[in-house]
Amino acid sequence: ETGVTQTPRHLVMGMTNKKSLKCEQHLGHNAMYWYKQSAKKPLELMFVYNFKEQTENNSVPSRFSPECPNSSHLFLHLHTLQPEDSALYLCASSQLGGELFFGEGSRLTVL
Amino acid sequence: SQQGEEDPQALSIQEGENATMNCSYKTSINNLQWYRQNSGRGLVHLILIRSNEREKHSGRLRVTLDTSKKSSSLLITASRAADTASYFCATDAKGSSNTGKLIFGQGTTLQVKP
């Protein structure tokens, strides 16, 4: 138990579906992150939020839409995804500049 | 461009042996971190070494940092089958600590045979 909870753990969706991934941290951290992990590729930073404000968008396609309503919750809204978006999506939190605490990930399959 | 690159990509050793993994990076950094990931799970932080430190220990882990060569190594001593996992280095480029931009390498997959 890392203090970062991701739901759902597994998600299968069609290309026309709309779904959301949820992340919640109970560590009192002020920064939250979304990373994408695909097979045979390095972990890719997608978004960074610091005190609810987005501080990094790593050229992520608009079909991925993040939302950070408060410092403890982070969402990733998914819309009209492509099969190549299938991956493990990892949420993490930290005090800015410190070590990251990761959730267990949401395994996404796009059909 | 990719910040950290690990070497080797895969390593297979016998239980009890030591495992050494290397990481190279490209820009000046504030700190370098090592993480471990069991298959299909989230990453777990192992150790953080700051740019003004040269060596750090944590249990069976020893990390070195050479900022002149822009490289780091992770040594796991007396390995155990439970150490089987992927190991990643991650760096935050100098000046990026206010954005939290941490860049990961491709990782080294370690297999420890019982």
Tab-separated table of C-alpha atoms in Angstrom:
chain	number	residue	atom	x	y	z
A	1	GLU	CA	0.000	0.000	0.000
A	2	THR	CA	1.741	3.133	-1.255
A	3	GLY	CA	-0.920	5.659	-0.301
A	4	VAL	CA	-1.817	6.206	-3.963
A	5	THR	CA	-4.919	4.408	-5.210
A	6	GLN	CA	-5.830	4.030	-8.858
A	7	THR	CA	-9.139	2.838	-10.266
A	8	PRO	CA	-10.015	0.934	-12.260
A	9	ARG	CA	-7.087	-1.482	-12.334
A	10	HIS	CA	-8.162	-2.799	-15.734
A	11	LEU	CA	-10.211	-1.106	-18.434
A	12	VAL	CA	-11.230	-2.259	-21.894
A	13	MET	CA	-12.843	0.312	-24.147
A	14	GLY	CA	-13.805	0.840	-27.745
A	15	MET	CA	-12.426	3.700	-29.780
A	16	THR	CA	-15.691	5.656	-29.521
A	17	ASN	CA	-16.124	5.253	-25.757
A	18	LYS	CA	-15.592	7.870	-23.080
A	19	LYS	CA	-14.060	6.660	-19.852
A	20	SER	CA	-12.068	8.077	-16.971
A	21	LEU	CA	-9.189	6.906	-14.827
A	22	LYS	CA	-9.117	8.012	-11.218
A	23	CYS	CA	-6.239	8.537	-8.828
A	24	GLU	CA	-6.366	9.434	-5.154
A	25	GLN	CA	-3.474	10.066	-2.788
A	26	HIS	CA	-3.596	10.040	1.002
A	27	LEU	CA	-0.079	11.321	1.593
A	28	GLY	CA	-0.635	15.067	1.789
A	29	HIS	CA	1.506	15.640	-1.288
A	30	ASN	CA	1.180	18.759	-3.387
A	31	ALA	CA	2.130	17.333	-6.786
A	32	MET	CA	0.440	14.633	-8.850
A	33	TYR	CA	1.465	13.046	-12.116
A	34	TRP	CA	0.233	10.866	-14.953
A	35	TYR	CA	2.736	8.585	-16.685
A	36	LYS	CA	2.173	6.209	-19.600
A	37	GLN	CA	4.066	2.927	-19.784
A	38	SER	CA	3.987	1.041	-23.077
A	39	ALA	CA	5.780	-2.189	-23.864
A	40	LYS	CA	9.436	-1.706	-24.782
A	41	LYS	CA	9.312	2.077	-24.272
A	42	PRO	CA	10.492	4.267	-21.422
A	43	LEU	CA	7.998	5.599	-18.946
A	44	GLU	CA	6.498	8.717	-20.539
A	45	LEU	CA	5.542	11.716	-18.446
A	46	MET	CA	2.136	13.000	-19.544
A	47	PHE	CA	0.978	15.644	-17.064
A	48	VAL	CA	2.137	17.252	-13.830
A	49	TYR	CA	-0.090	19.128	-11.405
A	50	ASN	CA	1.277	21.205	-8.553
A	51	PHE	CA	-1.257	22.538	-6.038
A	52	LYS	CA	-4.014	21.742	-8.573
A	53	GLU	CA	-2.346	23.770	-11.308
A	54	GLN	CA	-1.032	22.048	-14.402
A	55	THR	CA	2.703	22.696	-14.678
A	56	GLU	CA	3.579	20.207	-17.397
A	57	ASN	CA	1.815	18.904	-20.487
A	58	ASN	CA	4.232	16.766	-22.398
A	59	SER	CA	2.643	17.253	-25.836
A	60	VAL	CA	-0.136	14.836	-25.001
A	61	PRO	CA	-2.928	14.445	-27.621
A	62	SER	CA	-6.185	16.160	-26.705
A	63	ARG	CA	-8.009	12.810	-26.551
A	64	PHE	CA	-6.411	12.612	-23.083
A	65	SER	CA	-7.869	15.260	-20.784
A	66	PRO	CA	-6.604	15.580	-17.218
A	67	GLU	CA	-8.539	17.049	-14.320
A	68	CYS	CA	-7.236	17.896	-10.859
A	69	PRO	CA	-10.080	19.158	-8.653
A	70	ASN	CA	-7.881	19.230	-5.525
A	71	SER	CA	-4.417	18.180	-4.397
A	72	SER	CA	-5.624	14.673	-3.485
A	73	HIS	CA	-7.457	13.693	-6.649
A	74	LEU	CA	-6.426	13.384	-10.259
A	75	PHE	CA	-8.436	12.146	-13.207
A	76	LEU	CA	-7.570	11.246	-16.769
A	77	HIS	CA	-10.547	11.503	-19.088
A	78	LEU	CA	-10.312	9.354	-22.196
A	79	HIS	CA	-12.191	9.988	-25.422
A	80	THR	CA	-11.913	8.498	-28.923
A	81	LEU	CA	-8.699	6.671	-28.145
A	82	GLN	CA	-6.653	4.636	-30.599
A	83	PRO	CA	-5.427	1.045	-30.177
A	84	GLU	CA	-1.867	2.381	-29.779
A	85	ASP	CA	-3.034	4.145	-26.613
A	86	SER	CA	-3.270	0.744	-24.933
A	87	ALA	CA	-0.790	0.858	-22.072
A	88	LEU	CA	-0.353	0.908	-18.322
A	89	TYR	CA	-1.252	4.363	-16.991
A	90	LEU	CA	0.496	5.185	-13.763
A	91	CYS	CA	-0.419	7.908	-11.340
A	92	ALA	CA	2.085	9.235	-8.831
A	93	SER	CA	2.302	11.903	-6.175
A	94	SER	CA	5.112	13.669	-4.379
A	95	GLN	CA	6.196	16.738	-2.568
A	96	LEU	CA	7.537	18.750	-5.493
A	97	GLY	CA	11.139	17.777	-6.142
A	98	GLY	CA	10.966	14.673	-3.952
A	99	GLU	CA	10.526	10.980	-4.514
A	100	LEU	CA	7.458	9.764	-6.357
A	101	PHE	CA	4.917	7.432	-4.840
A	102	PHE	CA	3.166	5.430	-7.537
A	103	GLY	CA	-0.190	3.735	-7.674
A	104	GLU	CA	-0.508	0.204	-9.040
A	105	GLY	CA	-1.593	1.496	-12.431
A	106	SER	CA	-4.596	1.169	-14.681
A	107	ARG	CA	-4.119	-1.311	-17.519
A	108	LEU	CA	-5.969	0.133	-20.522
A	109	THR	CA	-6.852	-1.844	-23.622
A	110	VAL	CA	-8.383	0.008	-26.574
A	111	LEU	CA	-10.155	-2.227	-29.088
B	1	SER	CA	15.184	13.762	-25.736
B	2	GLN	CA	15.452	10.873	-23.355
B	3	GLN	CA	17.242	11.819	-20.158
B	4	GLY	CA	18.236	8.528	-18.565
B	5	GLU	CA	19.436	5.366	-20.249
B	6	GLU	CA	20.138	2.178	-18.369
B	7	ASP	CA	22.689	-0.442	-19.177
B	8	PRO	CA	22.422	-3.390	-19.514
B	9	GLN	CA	18.832	-3.755	-20.721
B	10	ALA	CA	18.657	-7.215	-19.190
B	11	LEU	CA	20.707	-8.993	-16.554
B	12	SER	CA	20.471	-12.575	-15.307
B	13	ILE	CA	22.422	-13.728	-12.254
B	14	GLN	CA	22.413	-16.448	-9.606
B	15	GLU	CA	21.118	-15.832	-6.123
B	16	GLY	CA	23.872	-14.548	-3.884
B	17	GLU	CA	25.720	-12.744	-6.657
B	18	ASN	CA	25.925	-8.982	-6.938
B	19	ALA	CA	24.030	-7.070	-9.639
B	20	THR	CA	25.257	-3.798	-11.089
B	21	MET	CA	23.145	-1.536	-13.277
B	22	ASN	CA	24.277	1.688	-14.882
B	23	CYS	CA	22.465	4.833	-15.886
B	24	SER	CA	23.629	7.688	-18.086
B	25	TYR	CA	21.941	11.027	-18.529
B	26	LYS	CA	22.410	14.107	-20.660
B	27	THR	CA	21.730	17.324	-18.774
B	28	SER	CA	22.719	18.787	-15.401
B	29	ILE	CA	20.538	17.452	-12.622
B	30	ASN	CA	19.311	18.293	-9.127
B	31	ASN	CA	19.086	14.658	-8.116
B	32	LEU	CA	18.924	11.129	-9.497
B	33	GLN	CA	16.559	8.483	-8.242
B	34	TRP	CA	16.302	4.720	-8.639
B	35	TYR	CA	13.005	2.872	-8.753
B	36	ARG	CA	12.003	-0.756	-8.896
B	37	GLN	CA	8.988	-2.250	-10.671
B	38	ASN	CA	7.628	-5.740	-10.340
B	39	SER	CA	5.874	-6.989	-13.449
B	40	GLY	CA	2.579	-5.190	-14.063
B	41	ARG	CA	2.793	-3.197	-10.834
B	42	GLY	CA	3.575	0.392	-9.917
B	43	LEU	CA	7.081	1.686	-9.374
B	44	VAL	CA	8.588	1.781	-5.911
B	45	HIS	CA	11.189	4.356	-4.917
B	46	LEU	CA	14.502	2.848	-3.789
B	47	ILE	CA	16.967	5.653	-3.254
B	48	LEU	CA	17.621	9.303	-4.113
B	49	ILE	CA	21.083	10.762	-4.536
B	50	ARG	CA	21.616	14.504	-4.830
B	51	SER	CA	23.959	16.094	-7.333
B	52	ASN	CA	26.432	17.028	-4.563
B	53	GLU	CA	26.621	13.440	-3.275
B	54	ARG	CA	28.902	10.754	-4.677
B	55	GLU	CA	27.710	7.617	-2.954
B	56	LYS	CA	24.738	6.497	-0.931
B	57	HIS	CA	23.791	3.239	0.797
B	58	SER	CA	20.480	1.727	1.784
B	59	GLY	CA	20.545	-1.840	3.079
B	60	ARG	CA	21.895	-4.035	0.260
B	61	LEU	CA	21.747	-1.139	-2.202
B	62	ARG	CA	24.667	1.083	-3.080
B	63	VAL	CA	24.287	3.983	-5.492
B	64	THR	CA	27.092	6.058	-6.937
B	65	LEU	CA	26.870	9.273	-8.900
B	66	ASP	CA	29.524	10.777	-11.154
B	67	THR	CA	28.277	14.151	-12.360
B	68	SER	CA	31.391	14.708	-14.501
B	69	LYS	CA	30.497	11.603	-16.519
B	70	LYS	CA	26.752	12.115	-16.111
B	71	SER	CA	26.366	8.569	-14.909
B	72	SER	CA	25.130	6.577	-11.932
B	73	SER	CA	25.281	2.959	-10.890
B	74	LEU	CA	23.062	0.826	-8.686
B	75	LEU	CA	24.656	-2.146	-6.971
B	76	ILE	CA	22.540	-4.804	-5.301
B	77	THR	CA	24.664	-7.035	-3.117
B	78	ALA	CA	23.906	-10.645	-2.178
B	79	SER	CA	20.949	-10.767	-4.544
B	80	ARG	CA	17.818	-12.751	-3.790
B	81	ALA	CA	15.177	-14.249	-6.062
B	82	ALA	CA	12.793	-11.577	-4.720
B	83	ASP	CA	15.020	-8.890	-6.270
B	84	THR	CA	13.782	-10.014	-9.701
B	85	ALA	CA	12.214	-6.876	-11.180
B	86	SER	CA	12.866	-3.970	-13.527
B	87	TYR	CA	15.006	-1.138	-12.232
B	88	PHE	CA	14.761	2.429	-13.507
B	89	CYS	CA	16.787	5.549	-12.986
B	90	ALA	CA	15.067	8.917	-13.109
B	91	THR	CA	16.407	12.433	-13.191
B	92	ASP	CA	15.029	15.906	-12.779
B	93	ALA	CA	16.888	18.367	-14.938
B	94	LYS	CA	18.388	21.359	-13.121
B	95	GLY	CA	15.836	24.127	-13.069
B	96	SER	CA	12.894	21.781	-13.387
B	97	SER	CA	12.257	21.185	-9.686
B	98	ASN	CA	9.440	23.728	-9.804
B	99	THR	CA	7.654	21.697	-12.490
B	100	GLY	CA	8.247	18.217	-11.080
B	101	LYS	CA	9.431	16.923	-14.434
B	102	LEU	CA	11.077	13.573	-13.657
B	103	ILE	CA	12.358	11.642	-16.674
B	104	PHE	CA	12.804	7.872	-16.558
B	105	GLY	CA	15.162	5.632	-18.472
B	106	GLN	CA	14.160	2.447	-20.267
B	107	GLY	CA	15.105	0.277	-17.320
B	108	THR	CA	17.162	-2.826	-16.636
B	109	THR	CA	15.303	-6.098	-16.255
B	110	LEU	CA	16.981	-8.158	-13.557
B	111	GLN	CA	16.389	-11.863	-13.151
B	112	VAL	CA	17.811	-13.552	-10.074
B	113	LYS	CA	17.771	-17.335	-10.349
B	114	PRO	CA	17.340	-19.360	-7.149
